[in-house]
Coordinates of C-alpha atoms and ligand atoms in Angstrom, one line a residue:
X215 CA 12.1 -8.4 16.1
X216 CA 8.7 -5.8 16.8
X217 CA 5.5 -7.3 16.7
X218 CA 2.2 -5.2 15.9
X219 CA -1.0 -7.3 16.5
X220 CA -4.1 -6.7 14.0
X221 CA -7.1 -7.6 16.6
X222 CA -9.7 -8.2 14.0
X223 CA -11.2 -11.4 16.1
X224 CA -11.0 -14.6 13.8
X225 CA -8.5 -12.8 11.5
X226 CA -6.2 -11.4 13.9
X227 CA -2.6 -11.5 12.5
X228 CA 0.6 -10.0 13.5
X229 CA 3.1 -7.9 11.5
X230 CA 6.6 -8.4 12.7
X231 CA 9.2 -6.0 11.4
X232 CA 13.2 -6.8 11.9
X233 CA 16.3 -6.8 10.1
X234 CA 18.2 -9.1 7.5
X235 CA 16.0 -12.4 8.9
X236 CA 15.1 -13.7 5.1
X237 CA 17.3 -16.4 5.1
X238 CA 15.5 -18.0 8.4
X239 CA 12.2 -16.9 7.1
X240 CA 11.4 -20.4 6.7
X241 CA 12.1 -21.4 10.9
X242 CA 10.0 -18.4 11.8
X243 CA 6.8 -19.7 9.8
X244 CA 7.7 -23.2 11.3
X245 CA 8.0 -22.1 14.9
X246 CA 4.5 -20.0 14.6
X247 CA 2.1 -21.9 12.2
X248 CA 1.7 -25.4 10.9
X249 CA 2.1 -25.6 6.8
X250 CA 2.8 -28.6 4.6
X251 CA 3.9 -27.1 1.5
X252 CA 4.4 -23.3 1.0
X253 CA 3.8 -21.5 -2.7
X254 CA 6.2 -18.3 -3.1
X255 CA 4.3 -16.0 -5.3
X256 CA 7.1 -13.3 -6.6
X257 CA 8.4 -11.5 -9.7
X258 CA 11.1 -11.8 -11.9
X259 CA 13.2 -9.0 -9.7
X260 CA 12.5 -9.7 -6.9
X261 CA 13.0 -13.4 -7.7
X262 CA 16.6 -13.0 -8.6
X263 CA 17.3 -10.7 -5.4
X264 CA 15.7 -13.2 -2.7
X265 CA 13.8 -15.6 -4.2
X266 CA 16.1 -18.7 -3.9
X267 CA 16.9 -17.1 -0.3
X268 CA 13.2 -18.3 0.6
X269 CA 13.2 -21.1 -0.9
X270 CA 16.0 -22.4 0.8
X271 CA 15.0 -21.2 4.4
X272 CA 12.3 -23.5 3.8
X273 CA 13.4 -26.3 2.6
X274 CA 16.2 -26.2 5.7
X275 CA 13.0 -26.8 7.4
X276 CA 12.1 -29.5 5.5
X277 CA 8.9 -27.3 4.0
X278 CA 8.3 -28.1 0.9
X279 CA 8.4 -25.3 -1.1
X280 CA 7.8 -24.0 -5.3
X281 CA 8.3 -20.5 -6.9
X282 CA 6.0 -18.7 -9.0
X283 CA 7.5 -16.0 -11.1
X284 CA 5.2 -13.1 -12.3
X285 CA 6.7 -10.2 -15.0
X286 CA 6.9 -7.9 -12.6
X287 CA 5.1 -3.9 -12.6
X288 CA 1.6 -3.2 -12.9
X289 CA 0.7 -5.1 -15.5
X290 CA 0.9 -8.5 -14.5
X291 CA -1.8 -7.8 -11.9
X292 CA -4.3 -9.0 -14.3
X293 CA -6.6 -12.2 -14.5
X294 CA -4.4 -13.8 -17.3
X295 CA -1.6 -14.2 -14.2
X296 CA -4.5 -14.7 -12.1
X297 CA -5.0 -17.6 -14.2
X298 CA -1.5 -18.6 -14.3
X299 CA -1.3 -18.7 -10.8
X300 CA -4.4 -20.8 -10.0
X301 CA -3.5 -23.1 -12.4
X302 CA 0.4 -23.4 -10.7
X303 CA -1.4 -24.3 -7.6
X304 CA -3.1 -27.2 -8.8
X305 CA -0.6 -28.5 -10.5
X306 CA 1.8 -28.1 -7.3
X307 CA -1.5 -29.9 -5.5
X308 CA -1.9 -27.3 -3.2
X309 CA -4.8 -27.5 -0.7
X310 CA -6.2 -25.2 2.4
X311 CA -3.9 -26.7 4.7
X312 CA -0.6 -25.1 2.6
X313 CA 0.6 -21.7 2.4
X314 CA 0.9 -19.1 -0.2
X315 CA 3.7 -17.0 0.6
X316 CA 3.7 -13.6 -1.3
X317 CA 7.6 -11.7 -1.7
X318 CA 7.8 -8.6 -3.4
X319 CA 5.8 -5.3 -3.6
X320 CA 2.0 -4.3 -3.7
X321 CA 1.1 -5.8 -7.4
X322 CA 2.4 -9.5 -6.0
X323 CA 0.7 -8.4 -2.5
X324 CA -2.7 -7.9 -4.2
X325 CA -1.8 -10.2 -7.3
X326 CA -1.1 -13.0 -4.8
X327 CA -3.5 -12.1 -2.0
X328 CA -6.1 -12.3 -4.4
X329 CA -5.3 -15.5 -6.0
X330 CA -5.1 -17.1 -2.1
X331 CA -8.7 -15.3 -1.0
X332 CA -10.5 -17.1 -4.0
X333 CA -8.3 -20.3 -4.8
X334 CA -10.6 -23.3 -2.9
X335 CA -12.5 -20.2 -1.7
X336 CA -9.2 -19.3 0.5
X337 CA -6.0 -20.7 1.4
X338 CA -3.7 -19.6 4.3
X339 CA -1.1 -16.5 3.1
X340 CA 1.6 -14.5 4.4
X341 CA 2.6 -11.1 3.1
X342 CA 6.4 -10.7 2.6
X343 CA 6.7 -6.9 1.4
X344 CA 9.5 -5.6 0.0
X345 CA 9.0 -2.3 -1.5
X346 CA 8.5 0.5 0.9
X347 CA 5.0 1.0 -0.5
X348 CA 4.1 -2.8 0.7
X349 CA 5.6 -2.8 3.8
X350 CA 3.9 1.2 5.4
X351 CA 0.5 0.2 3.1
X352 CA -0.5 -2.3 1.1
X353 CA 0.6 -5.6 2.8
X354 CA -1.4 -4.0 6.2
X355 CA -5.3 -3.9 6.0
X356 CA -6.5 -7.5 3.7
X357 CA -7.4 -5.2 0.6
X358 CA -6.4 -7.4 -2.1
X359 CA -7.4 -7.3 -5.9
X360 CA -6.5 -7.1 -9.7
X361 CA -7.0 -4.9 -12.2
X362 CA -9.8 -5.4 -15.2
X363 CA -10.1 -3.4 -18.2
X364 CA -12.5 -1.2 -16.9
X365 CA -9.9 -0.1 -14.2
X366 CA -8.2 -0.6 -11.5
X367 CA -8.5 -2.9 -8.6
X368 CA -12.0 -3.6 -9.8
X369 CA -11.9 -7.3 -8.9
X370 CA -11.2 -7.7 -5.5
X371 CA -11.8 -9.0 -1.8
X372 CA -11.2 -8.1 1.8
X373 CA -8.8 -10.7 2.9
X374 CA -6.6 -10.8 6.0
X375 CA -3.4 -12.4 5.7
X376 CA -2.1 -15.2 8.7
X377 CA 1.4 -12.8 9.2
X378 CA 3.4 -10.1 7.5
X379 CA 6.9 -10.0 8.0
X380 CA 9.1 -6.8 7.0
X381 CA 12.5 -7.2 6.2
X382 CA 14.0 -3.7 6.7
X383 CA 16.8 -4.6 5.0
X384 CA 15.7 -5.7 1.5
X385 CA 14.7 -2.1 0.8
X386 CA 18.5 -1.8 0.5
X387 CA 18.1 -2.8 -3.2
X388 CA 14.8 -0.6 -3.9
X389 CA 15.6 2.0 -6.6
X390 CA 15.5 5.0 -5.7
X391 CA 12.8 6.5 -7.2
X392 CA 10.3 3.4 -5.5
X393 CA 12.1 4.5 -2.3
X394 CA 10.5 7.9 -2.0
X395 CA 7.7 6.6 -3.6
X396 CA 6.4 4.5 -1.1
X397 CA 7.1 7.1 1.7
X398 CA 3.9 9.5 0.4
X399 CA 1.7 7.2 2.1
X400 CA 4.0 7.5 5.5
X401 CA 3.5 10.8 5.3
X402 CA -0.6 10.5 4.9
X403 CA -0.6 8.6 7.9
X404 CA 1.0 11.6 9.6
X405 CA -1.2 14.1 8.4
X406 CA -4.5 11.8 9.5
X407 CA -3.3 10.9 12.6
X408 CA -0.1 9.7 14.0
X409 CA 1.5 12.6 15.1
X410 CA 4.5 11.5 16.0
X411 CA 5.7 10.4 12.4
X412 CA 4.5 14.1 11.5
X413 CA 7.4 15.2 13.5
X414 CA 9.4 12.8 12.4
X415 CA 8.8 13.8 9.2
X416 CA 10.2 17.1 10.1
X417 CA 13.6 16.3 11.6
X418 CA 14.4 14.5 8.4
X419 CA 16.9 16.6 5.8
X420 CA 18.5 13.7 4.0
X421 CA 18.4 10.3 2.5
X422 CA 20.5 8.7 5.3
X423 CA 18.6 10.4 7.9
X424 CA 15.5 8.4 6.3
X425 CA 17.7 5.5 6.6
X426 CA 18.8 5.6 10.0
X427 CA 14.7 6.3 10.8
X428 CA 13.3 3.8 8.6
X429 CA 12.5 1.4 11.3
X430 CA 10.9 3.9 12.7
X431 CA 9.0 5.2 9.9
X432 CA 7.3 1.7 8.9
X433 CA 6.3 0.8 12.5
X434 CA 4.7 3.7 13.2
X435 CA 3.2 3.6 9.5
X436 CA 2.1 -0.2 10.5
X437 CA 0.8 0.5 13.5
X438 CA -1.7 3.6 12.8
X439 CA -2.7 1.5 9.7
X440 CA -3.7 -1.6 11.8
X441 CA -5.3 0.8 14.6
X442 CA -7.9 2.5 12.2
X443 CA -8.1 -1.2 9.9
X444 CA -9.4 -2.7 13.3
X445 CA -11.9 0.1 14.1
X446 CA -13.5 -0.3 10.9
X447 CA -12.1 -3.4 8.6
X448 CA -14.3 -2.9 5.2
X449 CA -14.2 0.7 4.8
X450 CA -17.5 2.1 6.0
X451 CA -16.4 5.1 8.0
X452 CA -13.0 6.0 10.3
X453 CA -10.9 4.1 7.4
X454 CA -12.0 6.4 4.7
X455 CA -9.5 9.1 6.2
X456 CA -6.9 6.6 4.9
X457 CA -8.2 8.1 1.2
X458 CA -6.7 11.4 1.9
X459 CA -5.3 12.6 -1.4
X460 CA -6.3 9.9 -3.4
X461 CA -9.3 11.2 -5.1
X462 CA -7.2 13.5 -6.9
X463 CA -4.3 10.6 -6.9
X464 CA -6.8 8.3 -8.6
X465 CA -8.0 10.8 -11.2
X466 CA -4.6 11.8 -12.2
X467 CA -3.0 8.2 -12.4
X468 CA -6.6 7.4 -14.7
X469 CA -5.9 10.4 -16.7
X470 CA -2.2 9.2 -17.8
X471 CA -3.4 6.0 -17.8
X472 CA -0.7 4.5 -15.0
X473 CA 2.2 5.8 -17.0
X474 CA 4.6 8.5 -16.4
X475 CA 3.4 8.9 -12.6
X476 CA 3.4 6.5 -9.3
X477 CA 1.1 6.2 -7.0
X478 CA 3.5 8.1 -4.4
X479 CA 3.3 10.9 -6.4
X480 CA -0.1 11.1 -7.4
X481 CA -1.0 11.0 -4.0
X482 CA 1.5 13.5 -3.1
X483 CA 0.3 15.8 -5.1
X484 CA -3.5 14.8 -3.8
X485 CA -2.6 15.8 -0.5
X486 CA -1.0 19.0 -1.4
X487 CA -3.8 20.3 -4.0
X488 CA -6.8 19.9 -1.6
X489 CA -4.7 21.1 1.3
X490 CA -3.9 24.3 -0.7
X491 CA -7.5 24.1 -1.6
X492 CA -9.3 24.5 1.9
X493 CA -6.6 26.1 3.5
X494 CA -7.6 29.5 0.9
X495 CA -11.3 28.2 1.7
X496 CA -10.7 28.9 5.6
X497 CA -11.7 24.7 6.2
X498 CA -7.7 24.4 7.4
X499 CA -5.5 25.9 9.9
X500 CA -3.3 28.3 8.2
X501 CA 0.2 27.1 7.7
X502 CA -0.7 23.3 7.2
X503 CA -0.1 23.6 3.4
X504 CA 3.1 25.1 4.1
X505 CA 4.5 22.5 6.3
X506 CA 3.2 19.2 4.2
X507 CA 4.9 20.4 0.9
X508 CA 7.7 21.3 2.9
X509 CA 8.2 17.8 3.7
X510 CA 6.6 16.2 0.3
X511 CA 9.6 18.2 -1.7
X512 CA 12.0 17.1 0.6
X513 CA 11.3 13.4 0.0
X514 CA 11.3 14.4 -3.8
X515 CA 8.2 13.7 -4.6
X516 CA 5.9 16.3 -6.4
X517 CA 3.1 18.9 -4.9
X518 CA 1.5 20.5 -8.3
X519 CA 0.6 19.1 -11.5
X520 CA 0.2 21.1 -15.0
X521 CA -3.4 19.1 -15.6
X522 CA -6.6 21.0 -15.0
X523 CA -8.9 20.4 -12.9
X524 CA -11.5 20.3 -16.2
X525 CA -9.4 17.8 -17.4
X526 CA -9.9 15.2 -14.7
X527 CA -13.2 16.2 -14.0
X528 CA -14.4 12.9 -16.1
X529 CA -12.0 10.8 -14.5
X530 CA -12.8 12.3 -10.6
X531 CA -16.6 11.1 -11.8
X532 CA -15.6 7.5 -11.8
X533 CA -14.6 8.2 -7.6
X534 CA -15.8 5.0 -5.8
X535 CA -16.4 7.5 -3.2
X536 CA -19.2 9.4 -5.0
X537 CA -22.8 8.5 -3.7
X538 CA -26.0 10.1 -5.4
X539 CA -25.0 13.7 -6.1
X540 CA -22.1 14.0 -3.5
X541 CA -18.6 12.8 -3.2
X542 CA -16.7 12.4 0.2
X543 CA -13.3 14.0 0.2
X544 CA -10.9 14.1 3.0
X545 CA -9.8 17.4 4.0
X546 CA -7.2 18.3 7.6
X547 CA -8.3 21.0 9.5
X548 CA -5.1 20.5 10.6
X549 CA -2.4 18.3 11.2
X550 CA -3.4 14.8 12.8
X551 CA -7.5 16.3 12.2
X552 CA -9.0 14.8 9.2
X553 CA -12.3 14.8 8.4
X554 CA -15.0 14.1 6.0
X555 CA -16.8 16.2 4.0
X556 CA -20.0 15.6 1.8
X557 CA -18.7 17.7 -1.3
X558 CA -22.0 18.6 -3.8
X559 CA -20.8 17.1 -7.5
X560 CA -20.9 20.8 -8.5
X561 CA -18.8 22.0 -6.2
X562 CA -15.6 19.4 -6.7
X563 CA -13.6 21.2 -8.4
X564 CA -13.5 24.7 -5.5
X565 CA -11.6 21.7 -3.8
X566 CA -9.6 20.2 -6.3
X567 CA -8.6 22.8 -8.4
X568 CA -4.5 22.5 -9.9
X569 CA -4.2 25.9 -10.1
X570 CA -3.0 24.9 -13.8
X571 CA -5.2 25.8 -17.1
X572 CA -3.8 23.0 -19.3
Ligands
NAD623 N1 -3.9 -3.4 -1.1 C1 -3.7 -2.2 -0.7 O1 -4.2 -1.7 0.3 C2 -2.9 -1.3 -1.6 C3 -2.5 0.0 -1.1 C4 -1.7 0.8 -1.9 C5 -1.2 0.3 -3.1 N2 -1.6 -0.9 -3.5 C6 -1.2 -1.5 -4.8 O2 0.2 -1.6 -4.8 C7 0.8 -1.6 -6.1 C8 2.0 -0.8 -6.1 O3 3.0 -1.4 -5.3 P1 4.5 -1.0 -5.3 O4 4.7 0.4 -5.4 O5 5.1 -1.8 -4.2 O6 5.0 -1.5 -6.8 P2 5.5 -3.0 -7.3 O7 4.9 -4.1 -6.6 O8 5.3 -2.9 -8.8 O9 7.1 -2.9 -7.0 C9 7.8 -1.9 -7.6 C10 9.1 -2.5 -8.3 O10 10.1 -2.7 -7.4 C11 10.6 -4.0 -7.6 N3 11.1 -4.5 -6.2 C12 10.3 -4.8 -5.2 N4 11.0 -5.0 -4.1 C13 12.3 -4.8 -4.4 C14 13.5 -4.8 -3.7 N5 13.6 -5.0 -2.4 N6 14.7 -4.5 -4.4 C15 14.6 -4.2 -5.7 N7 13.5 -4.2 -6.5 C16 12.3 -4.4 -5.8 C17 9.5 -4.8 -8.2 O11 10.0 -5.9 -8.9 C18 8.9 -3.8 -9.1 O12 9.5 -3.7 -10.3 C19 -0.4 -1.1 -7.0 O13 -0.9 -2.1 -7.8 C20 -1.4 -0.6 -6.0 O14 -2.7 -0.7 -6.5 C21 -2.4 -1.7 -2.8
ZN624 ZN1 -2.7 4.9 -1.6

């Protein structure tokens, strides 16, 4: 099994990334840390895949161990489950020397993450990821949070878990379409900065030759994620390259409301827009648009969208990232070169234009 270590002093934590190991999940948290009782935190899905898999490596171990089910998708990453799961915990008695154990994609991630970073103002967790999404992104970094009416991810905290621990092999179960999904963000991390999985990227002309590199893909995903997290843990400079594509990403999933489109493909087509953008502005080495789509199309994931720019104009004014008059957008001068720019409100949408007048 790989091990990546997060230095981030009293929060340090490894990520260790193997191969069909679920079923002994329960001896590798005995063997590293000491838990009473362990709380699995899934959904329904994900539940019926693995969850009794868990529980039983656990209780092998004699841990004592309960399931809590969410409905899974997006919208059980709300404060009624937030509710529900507090009030699971008490009733299961569960106290800072236990475990919350979270095992499925990012919603339970920051669902359960969330619930662990608050409940007796923190209890011990472990991210389990199994969507591809989880395991490159959002199990990596302590961002956890739930969604309020105002928006998304409005309630949250910055909240390290004690170990993540990918399982390659449940992704053999993903559908499809989460699959490729998940891998837009692999590819961001190759465009900021790791090089290497650029070029990996580019060897790649099928689904099995994604498979084959998979491994390969989510460590090197992992470990540029963990290398800029430890430079700068709560977002105040170097981690904000992690946002490239994502103001446009945001403003589009906002503008359908978090239907009809992923957060894959939102970003995907974030990256693509503003690459497009300041590539024609002279801001990016010429040819860089050309080679990102190239890739983002072969992963079957989208590069344009038929929404105007005027159209999410309202929605790009909600950007946590706007301060004052000026928002900061991420832009590549070229591959592996981001950088960030202090964009004038007035001037947004010179960056962000579709190219579409609907
Ligand atoms: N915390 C962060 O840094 C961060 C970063 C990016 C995204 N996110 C959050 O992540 C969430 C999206 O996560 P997601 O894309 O993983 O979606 P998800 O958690 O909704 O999972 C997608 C679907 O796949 C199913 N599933 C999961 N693993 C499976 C498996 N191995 N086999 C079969 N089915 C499986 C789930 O039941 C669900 O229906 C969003 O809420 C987003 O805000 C958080
Ligand atoms: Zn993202």
């Amino acid at each position: 099994m790989k091990k990546i270590d997060v230095h981030l002093q009293d929060d340090s934590y490894s990520i260790f990334i193997g191969r069909n190991f679920l079923s002994d999940i329960g001896s590798l948290i005995k063997n590293k840390y000491s838990f009473d009782k362990v709380v699995i935190v899934t959904d329904d899905i994900v539940d019926s895949l693995y969850g009794e898999v868990v529980e039983n490596s656990l209780l092998k171990e004699y841990i004592s161990a309960r399931r809590i089910v969410i409905p899974h998708g997006e919208c059980s990453k709300n404060l009624d489950m937030l509710r529900y799961i507090y009030n699971q915990l008490t009733d299961f008695g569960i106290t800072r020397s236990d475990l919350l154990l979270t095992l499925s994609g990012g919603v339970i991630g920051d669902l359960g993450g969330f619930a662990a970073s608050t409940y007796l103002r923190g209890i011990p967790f472990i991210q389990v990821p199994t969507t591809i999404l989880a395991q490159v992104d959002s199990s990596v970094g302590g961002k956890v949070a739930i969604d309020l009416d105002g928006g998304k991810n409005l309630a949250g905290s910055f909240y390290q878990p004690k170990a993540v621990f990918i399982d390659i092999d449940v992704i053999k179960t993903l559908p499809v379409h989460y699959f490729y999904d998940g891998l837009a963000e692999a590819v961001k991390c190759g465009c900021i900065g790791e090089l290497s999985l650029f070029t990996l990227f580019e060897s790649i002309k099928t689904k099995e030759d994604i498979e084959k590199k998979l491994e390969n893909i989510i460590e090197k995903s992992c470990q540029y994620k963990a290398s800029i997290v430890e430079k700068d843990e709560k977002e105040s400079g170097l981690r904000m390259f992690l946002n490239f594509g994502h103001t446009l990403a945001h403003a589009l999933e906002s503008f359908k409301n978090y239907q009809g489109i992923s957060h894959g493909e939102a970003v995907s087509i974030g990256m693509s827009v503003i690459t497009e953008n300041t590539e024609r502005m002279g801001l990016t080495e010429k040819g860089t648009e050309k080679k990102i789509k190239e890739i983002l199309s072969l992963l079957h994931l989208p590069i344009k969208t038929s929404i105007s720019i005027e159209k999410l104009m309202p929605y790009i004014m909600h950007d946590k990232k706007i301060r004052g008059d000026f928002i900061t957008l991420v832009i590549l001068e070229s591959i592996g070169k981001p950088k960030l720019i202090r964009v004038p409100l007035e001037q947004i949408s010179t960056y962000l234009a579709t190219g579409s007048s609907l």
